[in-house]
mmCIF file of C-alpha atoms and ligand atoms in Angstrom:
data_model
loop_
_atom_site.group_PDB
_atom_site.id
_atom_site.type_symbol
_atom_site.label_atom_id
_atom_site.label_comp_id
_atom_site.label_asym_id
_atom_site.label_seq_id
_atom_site.Cartn_x
_atom_site.Cartn_y
_atom_site.Cartn_z
ATOM 1 C CA UNK A 865 47.484 160.497 183.666
ATOM 2 C CA UNK A 866 48.227 163.258 180.546
ATOM 3 C CA UNK A 867 45.195 162.908 178.499
ATOM 4 C CA UNK A 868 47.253 163.998 174.891
ATOM 5 C CA UNK A 869 44.521 165.105 173.139
ATOM 6 C CA UNK A 870 43.085 167.720 176.259
ATOM 7 C CA UNK A 871 44.805 171.703 174.971
ATOM 8 C CA UNK A 872 47.451 172.351 176.676
ATOM 9 C CA UNK A 873 46.702 174.171 179.875
ATOM 10 C CA UNK A 874 48.865 177.005 178.488
ATOM 11 C CA UNK A 875 49.772 178.863 176.508
ATOM 12 C CA UNK A 876 53.686 178.853 174.929
ATOM 13 C CA UNK A 877 55.579 181.654 176.220
ATOM 14 C CA UNK A 878 56.762 184.184 173.779
ATOM 15 C CA UNK A 879 58.138 186.944 173.736
ATOM 16 C CA UNK A 880 54.887 188.782 172.966
ATOM 17 C CA UNK A 881 54.593 187.998 176.746
ATOM 18 C CA UNK A 882 57.626 188.357 178.110
ATOM 19 C CA UNK A 883 57.979 192.657 176.000
ATOM 20 C CA UNK A 884 54.441 192.906 178.164
ATOM 21 C CA UNK A 885 55.393 192.328 181.552
ATOM 22 C CA UNK A 886 58.850 194.297 180.965
ATOM 23 C CA UNK A 887 56.518 197.295 178.938
ATOM 24 C CA UNK A 888 59.098 196.901 176.743
ATOM 25 C CA UNK A 889 58.356 196.057 172.294
ATOM 26 C CA UNK A 890 59.226 192.344 171.304
ATOM 27 C CA UNK A 891 62.206 193.680 168.951
ATOM 28 C CA UNK A 892 63.843 195.175 172.297
ATOM 29 C CA UNK A 893 63.013 191.327 173.950
ATOM 30 C CA UNK A 894 64.655 189.904 170.620
ATOM 31 C CA UNK A 895 67.797 192.431 170.894
ATOM 32 C CA UNK A 896 68.220 191.436 174.673
ATOM 33 C CA UNK A 897 68.091 187.775 173.792
ATOM 34 C CA UNK A 898 70.091 187.558 170.405
ATOM 35 C CA UNK A 899 72.143 191.000 170.349
ATOM 36 C CA UNK A 900 71.965 192.388 174.000
ATOM 37 C CA UNK A 901 75.043 194.590 173.405
ATOM 38 C CA UNK A 902 72.216 196.886 171.572
ATOM 39 C CA UNK A 903 70.399 196.945 174.974
ATOM 40 C CA UNK A 904 70.711 199.652 177.308
ATOM 41 C CA UNK A 905 71.434 198.045 180.985
ATOM 42 C CA UNK A 906 68.841 199.017 182.496
ATOM 43 C CA UNK A 907 66.620 197.702 179.855
ATOM 44 C CA UNK A 908 68.374 194.447 180.023
ATOM 45 C CA UNK A 909 68.162 194.074 183.854
ATOM 46 C CA UNK A 910 64.726 194.035 182.885
ATOM 47 C CA UNK A 911 64.028 192.539 179.768
ATOM 48 C CA UNK A 912 66.226 190.010 181.769
ATOM 49 C CA UNK A 913 63.604 189.580 185.158
ATOM 50 C CA UNK A 914 61.182 189.396 183.194
ATOM 51 C CA UNK A 915 62.432 186.272 181.368
ATOM 52 C CA UNK A 916 62.905 184.748 184.959
ATOM 53 C CA UNK A 917 59.557 185.769 186.359
ATOM 54 C CA UNK A 918 57.471 184.510 183.361
ATOM 55 C CA UNK A 919 59.530 180.937 182.720
ATOM 56 C CA UNK A 920 60.379 182.174 179.071
ATOM 57 C CA UNK A 921 62.135 179.999 177.279
ATOM 58 C CA UNK A 922 63.864 181.288 173.543
ATOM 59 C CA UNK A 923 63.243 179.303 170.944
ATOM 60 C CA UNK A 924 66.014 181.381 168.768
ATOM 61 C CA UNK A 925 68.042 179.114 167.287
ATOM 62 C CA UNK A 926 64.664 177.735 165.047
ATOM 63 C CA UNK A 927 64.311 181.010 163.270
ATOM 64 C CA UNK A 928 68.044 181.556 163.177
ATOM 65 C CA UNK A 929 68.083 179.395 160.645
ATOM 66 C CA UNK A 930 66.232 179.340 157.263
ATOM 67 C CA UNK A 931 62.827 178.217 156.269
ATOM 68 C CA UNK A 932 62.263 176.434 159.280
ATOM 69 C CA UNK A 933 60.051 177.664 162.318
ATOM 70 C CA UNK A 934 61.148 174.401 163.528
ATOM 71 C CA UNK A 935 62.992 173.289 166.614
ATOM 72 C CA UNK A 936 63.810 170.329 165.704
ATOM 73 C CA UNK A 937 66.443 168.643 162.302
ATOM 74 C CA UNK A 938 65.818 165.523 160.569
ATOM 75 C CA UNK A 939 68.161 162.559 159.862
ATOM 76 C CA UNK A 940 66.917 159.462 158.135
ATOM 77 C CA UNK A 941 69.344 156.906 157.852
ATOM 78 C CA UNK A 942 68.958 153.479 156.142
ATOM 79 C CA UNK A 943 68.866 150.961 158.304
ATOM 80 C CA UNK A 944 68.646 151.905 161.474
ATOM 81 C CA UNK A 945 69.801 148.368 163.628
ATOM 82 C CA UNK A 946 72.797 148.716 162.142
ATOM 83 C CA UNK A 947 75.362 149.512 165.054
ATOM 84 C CA UNK A 948 76.904 152.155 162.158
ATOM 85 C CA UNK A 949 74.456 154.649 162.302
ATOM 86 C CA UNK A 950 73.608 154.413 165.948
ATOM 87 C CA UNK A 951 77.152 155.134 166.493
ATOM 88 C CA UNK A 952 77.367 158.005 164.286
ATOM 89 C CA UNK A 953 74.087 160.022 165.903
ATOM 90 C CA UNK A 954 76.043 160.788 169.019
ATOM 91 C CA UNK A 955 77.973 163.053 167.191
ATOM 92 C CA UNK A 956 75.273 164.373 165.399
ATOM 93 C CA UNK A 957 73.129 165.033 168.981
ATOM 94 C CA UNK A 958 75.463 166.771 171.052
ATOM 95 C CA UNK A 959 75.976 169.389 168.257
ATOM 96 C CA UNK A 960 73.082 169.469 167.108
ATOM 97 C CA UNK A 961 71.937 169.836 171.620
ATOM 98 C CA UNK A 962 74.364 173.235 171.358
ATOM 99 C CA UNK A 963 71.385 174.873 169.345
ATOM 100 C CA UNK A 964 68.981 173.362 171.190
ATOM 101 C CA UNK A 965 67.733 171.749 168.509
ATOM 102 C CA UNK A 966 65.615 168.473 168.025
ATOM 103 C CA UNK A 967 66.022 165.199 166.495
ATOM 104 C CA UNK A 968 63.729 163.201 163.657
ATOM 105 C CA UNK A 969 65.310 160.358 163.222
ATOM 106 C CA UNK A 970 63.560 158.280 160.148
ATOM 107 C CA UNK A 971 64.923 154.901 159.086
ATOM 108 C CA UNK A 972 64.641 154.568 155.280
ATOM 109 C CA UNK A 973 65.197 150.868 155.542
ATOM 110 C CA UNK A 974 66.775 150.890 152.054
ATOM 111 C CA UNK A 975 63.652 151.157 150.249
ATOM 112 C CA UNK A 976 62.192 154.539 148.170
ATOM 113 C CA UNK A 977 58.526 155.071 149.535
ATOM 114 C CA UNK A 978 59.697 154.532 152.992
ATOM 115 C CA UNK A 979 62.397 157.665 152.675
ATOM 116 C CA UNK A 980 60.587 159.878 150.568
ATOM 117 C CA UNK A 981 57.127 159.477 152.518
ATOM 118 C CA UNK A 982 59.510 160.249 155.506
ATOM 119 C CA UNK A 983 60.658 163.706 153.521
ATOM 120 C CA UNK A 984 57.357 164.250 153.093
ATOM 121 C CA UNK A 985 56.485 164.302 156.442
ATOM 122 C CA UNK A 986 58.975 166.610 157.795
ATOM 123 C CA UNK A 987 58.848 168.979 155.143
ATOM 124 C CA UNK A 988 55.322 169.358 156.421
ATOM 125 C CA UNK A 989 57.235 169.246 159.799
ATOM 126 C CA UNK A 990 58.919 172.076 158.141
ATOM 127 C CA UNK A 991 61.939 171.032 159.577
ATOM 128 C CA UNK A 992 64.256 173.775 158.608
ATOM 129 C CA UNK A 993 67.453 170.865 157.667
ATOM 130 C CA UNK A 994 68.102 167.213 156.545
ATOM 131 C CA UNK A 995 70.335 164.674 156.590
ATOM 132 C CA UNK A 996 70.390 161.750 155.208
ATOM 133 C CA UNK A 997 71.912 159.098 153.847
ATOM 134 C CA UNK A 998 70.002 157.955 150.590
ATOM 135 C CA UNK A 999 68.542 154.881 149.897
ATOM 136 C CA UNK A 1000 69.362 154.860 146.722
ATOM 137 C CA UNK A 1001 71.211 156.062 143.969
ATOM 138 C CA UNK A 1002 69.126 159.230 142.550
ATOM 139 C CA UNK A 1003 69.270 162.316 144.587
ATOM 140 C CA UNK A 1004 67.498 164.367 142.005
ATOM 141 C CA UNK A 1005 64.151 164.885 144.827
ATOM 142 C CA UNK A 1006 67.565 166.589 147.365
ATOM 143 C CA UNK A 1007 68.873 168.437 145.340
ATOM 144 C CA UNK A 1008 64.615 169.511 144.952
ATOM 145 C CA UNK A 1009 63.893 169.425 147.738
ATOM 146 C CA UNK A 1010 67.047 171.513 148.628
ATOM 147 C CA UNK A 1011 65.959 173.857 146.206
ATOM 148 C CA UNK A 1012 62.162 174.471 148.495
ATOM 149 C CA UNK A 1013 64.530 176.177 151.205
ATOM 150 C CA UNK A 1014 64.815 172.258 153.021
ATOM 151 C CA UNK A 1015 68.803 172.510 154.588
ATOM 152 C CA UNK A 1016 69.870 168.854 152.985
ATOM 153 C CA UNK A 1017 73.233 167.654 153.177
ATOM 154 C CA UNK A 1018 73.750 163.906 152.339
ATOM 155 C CA UNK A 1019 75.825 162.089 155.701
ATOM 156 C CA UNK A 1020 78.103 158.861 154.827
ATOM 157 C CA UNK A 1021 77.845 160.067 150.494
ATOM 158 C CA UNK A 1022 80.145 161.418 148.540
ATOM 159 C CA UNK A 1023 77.674 164.228 147.325
ATOM 160 C CA UNK A 1024 80.610 165.974 144.661
ATOM 161 C CA UNK A 1025 77.770 164.624 141.955
ATOM 162 C CA UNK A 1026 75.174 166.183 143.208
ATOM 163 C CA UNK A 1027 76.072 170.366 144.639
ATOM 164 C CA UNK A 1028 74.331 168.774 147.947
ATOM 165 C CA UNK A 1029 76.151 169.720 151.001
ATOM 166 C CA UNK A 1030 78.750 165.622 151.876
ATOM 167 C CA UNK A 1031 80.367 164.283 155.052
ATOM 168 C CA UNK A 1032 81.689 160.994 153.498
ATOM 169 C CA UNK A 1033 84.642 158.166 154.571
ATOM 170 C CA UNK A 1034 86.228 157.544 151.705
ATOM 171 C CA UNK A 1035 85.356 154.344 151.034
ATOM 172 C CA UNK A 1036 87.765 153.158 147.991
ATOM 173 C CA UNK A 1037 90.245 153.616 150.247
ATOM 174 C CA UNK A 1038 88.659 151.880 152.853
ATOM 175 C CA UNK A 1039 88.339 148.700 151.127
ATOM 176 C CA UNK A 1040 91.489 149.448 149.557
ATOM 177 C CA UNK A 1041 93.178 148.326 153.106
ATOM 178 C CA UNK A 1042 91.134 145.797 153.703
ATOM 179 C CA UNK A 1043 92.474 144.095 150.640
ATOM 180 C CA UNK A 1044 95.755 145.007 151.173
ATOM 181 C CA UNK A 1045 95.739 143.734 154.689
ATOM 182 C CA UNK A 1046 94.293 140.301 153.534
ATOM 183 C CA UNK A 1047 97.262 140.410 150.612
ATOM 184 C CA UNK A 1048 100.008 141.394 152.865
ATOM 185 C CA UNK A 1049 99.027 137.887 155.556
ATOM 186 C CA UNK A 1050 99.257 136.284 152.064
ATOM 187 C CA UNK A 1051 95.569 135.580 150.296
ATOM 188 C CA UNK A 1052 94.946 135.114 146.311
ATOM 189 C CA UNK A 1053 91.869 133.649 147.254
ATOM 190 C CA UNK A 1054 89.256 136.412 148.816
ATOM 191 C CA UNK A 1055 85.513 136.237 149.881
ATOM 192 C CA UNK A 1056 83.681 139.877 149.249
ATOM 193 C CA UNK A 1057 80.251 139.717 150.747
ATOM 194 C CA UNK A 1058 78.691 142.657 149.741
ATOM 195 C CA UNK A 1059 75.720 145.122 148.846
ATOM 196 C CA UNK A 1060 73.912 145.547 145.948
ATOM 197 C CA UNK A 1061 75.723 148.384 143.713
ATOM 198 C CA UNK A 1062 72.830 150.509 144.014
ATOM 199 C CA UNK A 1063 74.021 151.068 147.733
ATOM 200 C CA UNK A 1064 76.832 154.164 147.544
ATOM 201 C CA UNK A 1065 79.633 152.695 150.414
ATOM 202 C CA UNK A 1066 78.903 149.060 149.050
ATOM 203 C CA UNK A 1067 80.240 149.662 145.187
ATOM 204 C CA UNK A 1068 83.316 151.957 146.625
ATOM 205 C CA UNK A 1069 84.146 149.845 148.694
ATOM 206 C CA UNK A 1070 84.617 146.741 145.443
ATOM 207 C CA UNK A 1071 85.713 149.313 143.747
ATOM 208 C CA UNK A 1072 88.729 149.914 146.546
ATOM 209 C CA UNK A 1073 88.879 146.161 147.394
ATOM 210 C CA UNK A 1074 90.134 145.783 142.897
ATOM 211 C CA UNK A 1075 92.260 148.975 143.545
ATOM 212 C CA UNK A 1076 94.682 146.624 145.931
ATOM 213 C CA UNK A 1077 94.402 143.065 144.212
ATOM 214 C CA UNK A 1078 95.525 145.140 141.028
ATOM 215 C CA UNK A 1079 97.778 146.651 143.198
ATOM 216 C CA UNK A 1080 99.430 143.320 144.138
ATOM 217 C CA UNK A 1081 99.699 142.608 140.133
ATOM 218 C CA UNK A 1082 96.980 140.396 140.697
ATOM 219 C CA UNK A 1083 94.070 139.517 138.905
ATOM 220 C CA UNK A 1084 90.550 140.773 140.335
ATOM 221 C CA UNK A 1085 88.818 138.182 138.603
ATOM 222 C CA UNK A 1086 90.898 135.254 139.767
ATOM 223 C CA UNK A 1087 91.395 136.806 143.123
ATOM 224 C CA UNK A 1088 87.837 137.724 144.581
ATOM 225 C CA UNK A 1089 84.992 135.462 144.320
ATOM 226 C CA UNK A 1090 81.783 138.610 145.399
ATOM 227 C CA UNK A 1091 78.662 136.902 147.309
ATOM 228 C CA UNK A 1092 75.976 140.142 146.780
ATOM 229 C CA UNK A 1093 74.033 139.754 149.678
ATOM 230 C CA UNK A 1094 69.788 141.270 149.301
ATOM 231 C CA UNK A 1095 70.535 143.661 153.315
ATOM 232 C CA UNK A 1096 73.623 143.852 155.374
ATOM 233 C CA UNK A 1097 72.939 141.857 158.158
ATOM 234 C CA UNK A 1098 74.345 139.642 160.587
ATOM 235 C CA UNK A 1099 70.988 136.939 159.315
ATOM 236 C CA UNK A 1100 72.588 137.229 155.296
ATOM 237 C CA UNK A 1101 76.029 137.564 156.886
ATOM 238 C CA UNK A 1102 75.355 133.102 157.993
ATOM 239 C CA UNK A 1103 73.229 133.020 154.997
ATOM 240 C CA UNK A 1104 76.359 134.049 152.543
ATOM 241 C CA UNK A 1105 77.890 131.354 153.967
ATOM 242 C CA UNK A 1106 75.809 129.253 151.659
ATOM 243 C CA UNK A 1107 76.693 130.631 148.656
ATOM 244 C CA UNK A 1108 81.164 130.122 148.933
ATOM 245 C CA UNK A 1109 83.164 126.996 149.035
ATOM 246 C CA UNK A 1110 84.416 126.672 151.853
ATOM 247 C CA UNK A 1111 86.112 123.366 151.995
ATOM 248 C CA UNK A 1112 89.078 121.602 149.365
ATOM 249 C CA UNK A 1113 91.101 123.031 146.772
ATOM 250 C CA UNK A 1114 90.883 126.948 145.622
ATOM 251 C CA UNK A 1115 88.817 127.542 148.678
ATOM 252 C CA UNK A 1116 88.771 130.926 149.543
ATOM 253 C CA UNK A 1117 91.392 131.359 152.658
ATOM 254 C CA UNK A 1118 89.645 134.809 153.793
ATOM 255 C CA UNK A 1119 86.982 137.016 153.969
ATOM 256 C CA UNK A 1120 85.828 140.180 153.328
ATOM 257 C CA UNK A 1121 82.621 141.425 154.355
ATOM 258 C CA UNK A 1122 81.167 144.982 152.800
ATOM 259 C CA UNK A 1123 80.697 146.143 157.173
ATOM 260 C CA UNK A 1124 80.714 144.905 160.814
ATOM 261 C CA UNK A 1125 77.043 143.417 161.864
ATOM 262 C CA UNK A 1126 77.724 141.457 157.772
ATOM 263 C CA UNK A 1127 81.065 139.840 159.607
ATOM 264 C CA UNK A 1128 79.411 138.639 162.868
ATOM 265 C CA UNK A 1129 76.593 137.053 160.985
ATOM 266 C CA UNK A 1130 80.244 135.549 159.005
ATOM 267 C CA UNK A 1131 81.622 134.574 161.893
ATOM 268 C CA UNK A 1132 78.701 132.837 163.601
ATOM 269 C CA UNK A 1133 78.406 129.970 160.612
ATOM 270 C CA UNK A 1134 81.794 129.591 159.933
ATOM 271 C CA UNK A 1135 81.431 128.543 164.019
ATOM 272 C CA UNK A 1136 78.785 126.453 163.685
ATOM 273 C CA UNK A 1137 81.091 124.905 160.544
ATOM 274 C CA UNK A 1138 83.569 123.873 162.637
ATOM 275 C CA UNK A 1139 85.355 126.602 160.645
ATOM 276 C CA UNK A 1140 88.645 128.272 162.362
ATOM 277 C CA UNK A 1141 88.901 131.494 162.666
ATOM 278 C CA UNK A 1142 91.758 132.278 161.827
ATOM 279 C CA UNK A 1143 92.565 129.518 161.571
ATOM 280 C CA UNK A 1144 91.747 127.753 158.316
ATOM 281 C CA UNK A 1145 89.801 131.549 157.512
ATOM 282 C CA UNK A 1146 90.835 135.047 157.878
ATOM 283 C CA UNK A 1147 87.489 136.990 158.065
ATOM 284 C CA UNK A 1148 87.665 141.026 158.519
ATOM 285 C CA UNK A 1149 85.002 143.847 157.912
ATOM 286 C CA UNK A 1150 83.869 147.257 158.289
ATOM 287 C CA UNK A 1151 82.912 150.078 160.456
ATOM 288 C CA UNK A 1152 84.806 149.107 163.443
ATOM 289 C CA UNK A 1153 81.559 149.241 165.400
ATOM 290 C CA UNK A 1154 81.647 149.209 169.017
ATOM 291 C CA UNK A 1155 80.897 145.120 169.832
ATOM 292 C CA UNK A 1156 84.350 144.320 166.417
ATOM 293 C CA UNK A 1157 86.522 144.354 169.793
ATOM 294 C CA UNK A 1158 84.759 142.770 171.999
ATOM 295 C CA UNK A 1159 84.101 139.535 169.856
ATOM 296 C CA UNK A 1160 86.317 136.298 170.662
ATOM 297 C CA UNK A 1161 87.634 136.694 168.072
ATOM 298 C CA UNK A 1162 88.860 140.075 167.402
ATOM 299 C CA UNK A 1163 87.160 140.938 164.901
ATOM 300 C CA UNK A 1164 89.243 143.555 162.495
ATOM 301 C CA UNK A 1165 87.822 145.582 160.519
ATOM 302 C CA UNK A 1166 88.154 149.490 159.113
ATOM 303 C CA UNK A 1167 87.227 152.191 160.747
ATOM 304 C CA UNK A 1168 84.999 154.388 159.924
ATOM 305 C CA UNK A 1169 85.865 157.856 162.167
ATOM 306 C CA UNK A 1170 81.755 157.765 163.382
ATOM 307 C CA UNK A 1171 81.459 160.236 165.998
ATOM 308 C CA UNK A 1172 83.901 162.940 163.460
ATOM 309 C CA UNK A 1173 81.066 162.539 160.412
ATOM 310 C CA UNK A 1174 78.195 163.096 162.485
ATOM 311 C CA UNK A 1175 79.400 166.870 164.672
ATOM 312 C CA UNK A 1176 80.959 167.230 160.455
ATOM 313 C CA UNK A 1177 77.283 166.421 159.400
ATOM 314 C CA UNK A 1178 75.689 168.523 161.505
ATOM 315 C CA UNK A 1179 77.588 170.941 161.725
ATOM 316 C CA UNK A 1180 77.402 171.887 157.882
ATOM 317 C CA UNK A 1181 73.838 170.953 158.222
ATOM 318 C CA UNK A 1182 73.881 173.743 160.716
ATOM 319 C CA UNK A 1183 75.155 176.161 158.435
ATOM 320 C CA UNK A 1184 73.593 174.844 155.447
ATOM 321 C CA UNK A 1185 70.086 175.815 157.144
ATOM 322 C CA UNK A 1186 70.654 179.002 157.805
ATOM 323 C CA UNK A 1187 70.622 179.986 153.851
ATOM 324 C CA UNK A 1188 73.796 182.361 154.953
ATOM 325 C CA UNK A 1189 74.763 184.478 151.133
ATOM 326 C CA UNK A 1190 77.964 182.784 151.386
ATOM 327 C CA UNK A 1191 77.945 179.420 152.399
ATOM 328 C CA UNK A 1192 78.721 177.345 149.111
ATOM 329 C CA UNK A 1193 78.224 174.070 149.275
ATOM 330 C CA UNK A 1194 81.338 171.255 150.360
ATOM 331 C CA UNK A 1195 82.254 167.470 150.785
ATOM 332 C CA UNK A 1196 83.892 166.688 153.943
ATOM 333 C CA UNK A 1197 85.069 163.131 153.291
ATOM 334 C CA UNK A 1198 87.139 161.330 156.201
ATOM 335 C CA UNK A 1199 89.523 158.818 155.992
ATOM 336 C CA UNK A 1200 89.146 154.985 157.380
ATOM 337 C CA UNK A 1201 92.088 153.198 159.660
ATOM 338 C CA UNK A 1202 92.822 149.794 159.572
ATOM 339 C CA UNK A 1203 92.629 147.729 163.043
ATOM 340 C CA UNK A 1204 93.273 144.278 163.334
ATOM 341 C CA UNK A 1205 93.065 141.870 165.348
ATOM 342 C CA UNK A 1206 92.914 137.978 165.784
ATOM 343 C CA UNK A 1207 90.264 136.827 162.958
ATOM 344 C CA UNK A 1208 92.973 137.996 161.006
ATOM 345 C CA UNK A 1209 96.380 137.366 162.706
ATOM 346 C CA UNK A 1210 98.367 134.688 161.617
HETATM 347 O O1 RIB B 1172 75.029 151.355 154.911
HETATM 348 C C1 RIB B 1172 75.231 150.014 154.988
HETATM 349 C C2 RIB B 1172 77.092 150.381 155.888
HETATM 350 O O2 RIB B 1172 77.960 151.958 154.355
HETATM 351 C C3 RIB B 1172 76.877 150.671 156.644
HETATM 352 O O3 RIB B 1172 77.540 149.445 157.433
HETATM 353 C C4 RIB B 1172 78.537 151.248 157.353
HETATM 354 O O4 RIB B 1172 79.516 151.342 156.715
HETATM 355 C C5 RIB B 1172 78.039 152.785 155.622
HETATM 356 O O5 RIB B 1172 79.150 153.003 155.829
#
């Protein structure tokens, strides 16, 4: 059993050890690792033989990142229980692992206090950069963090209002796609299970839904019944049905849920009430996480390109964290797509 409190048996090897073993300067070892074209072939062989003999593992990628000396990058999501984020993470991890960087994963659980605490811990760990889905609308503290030399990229949130790099999906378009789909099926009473409007993704999806209703020449006040959920979970999705008139004339015939986990709960609630999907109520979600296609009925959803979102965010962070003089802040916005399945098919 390893006693984690016992000092490591072996000091971590450094380039100094390799230089001493090979009989060259530390600069020569650094060049052998990062710019071998500058080192004479014979010296290069000697250095590489010492690296092999000593079992030295260079951490060169971390040193290429500005500021932080750590080999980990912070990734802060809003809700680690939401499969959307667990499906974005592999894209991030794949790209960072190519730079031999690790993820320090935190979940703010939509708490500003938790977010602030984790940001402080990450900064104390001197991470060179942080990918973050902010818990609230105010991100001035992230701009200040960037000003202290920590790379910051907004994940799943547009950044035009902050000069920070950002990677997001066009959620207004996503809401519009959902609305247009349900309207095209003839639905004129749509219940929208949404999150708090301070959550940018929720506000944008609502904006898109309203846009689609207006584009159809209809009145959003008459078509949309919005229920605001305190959290985007299956439990709240099921509980929200209590706040809807599910029977009689004028009841909604379609349910648009702000994400697939909310839709999962709503489907369970409809089933427990004997309300058929899509016979009595069409249902659609958002994210198109893995389980959406596996449900019965399979869930119509708005697909977010999660793998690409993660990879692009990691790429942008590596650039931002390097602090290249010619790096300019950029915002990458991906487009969502409609995935029609049984839960809305007539
Ligand atoms: O974080 C809440 C939601 O916003 C997630 O389900 C995902 O849709 C994200 O974009």
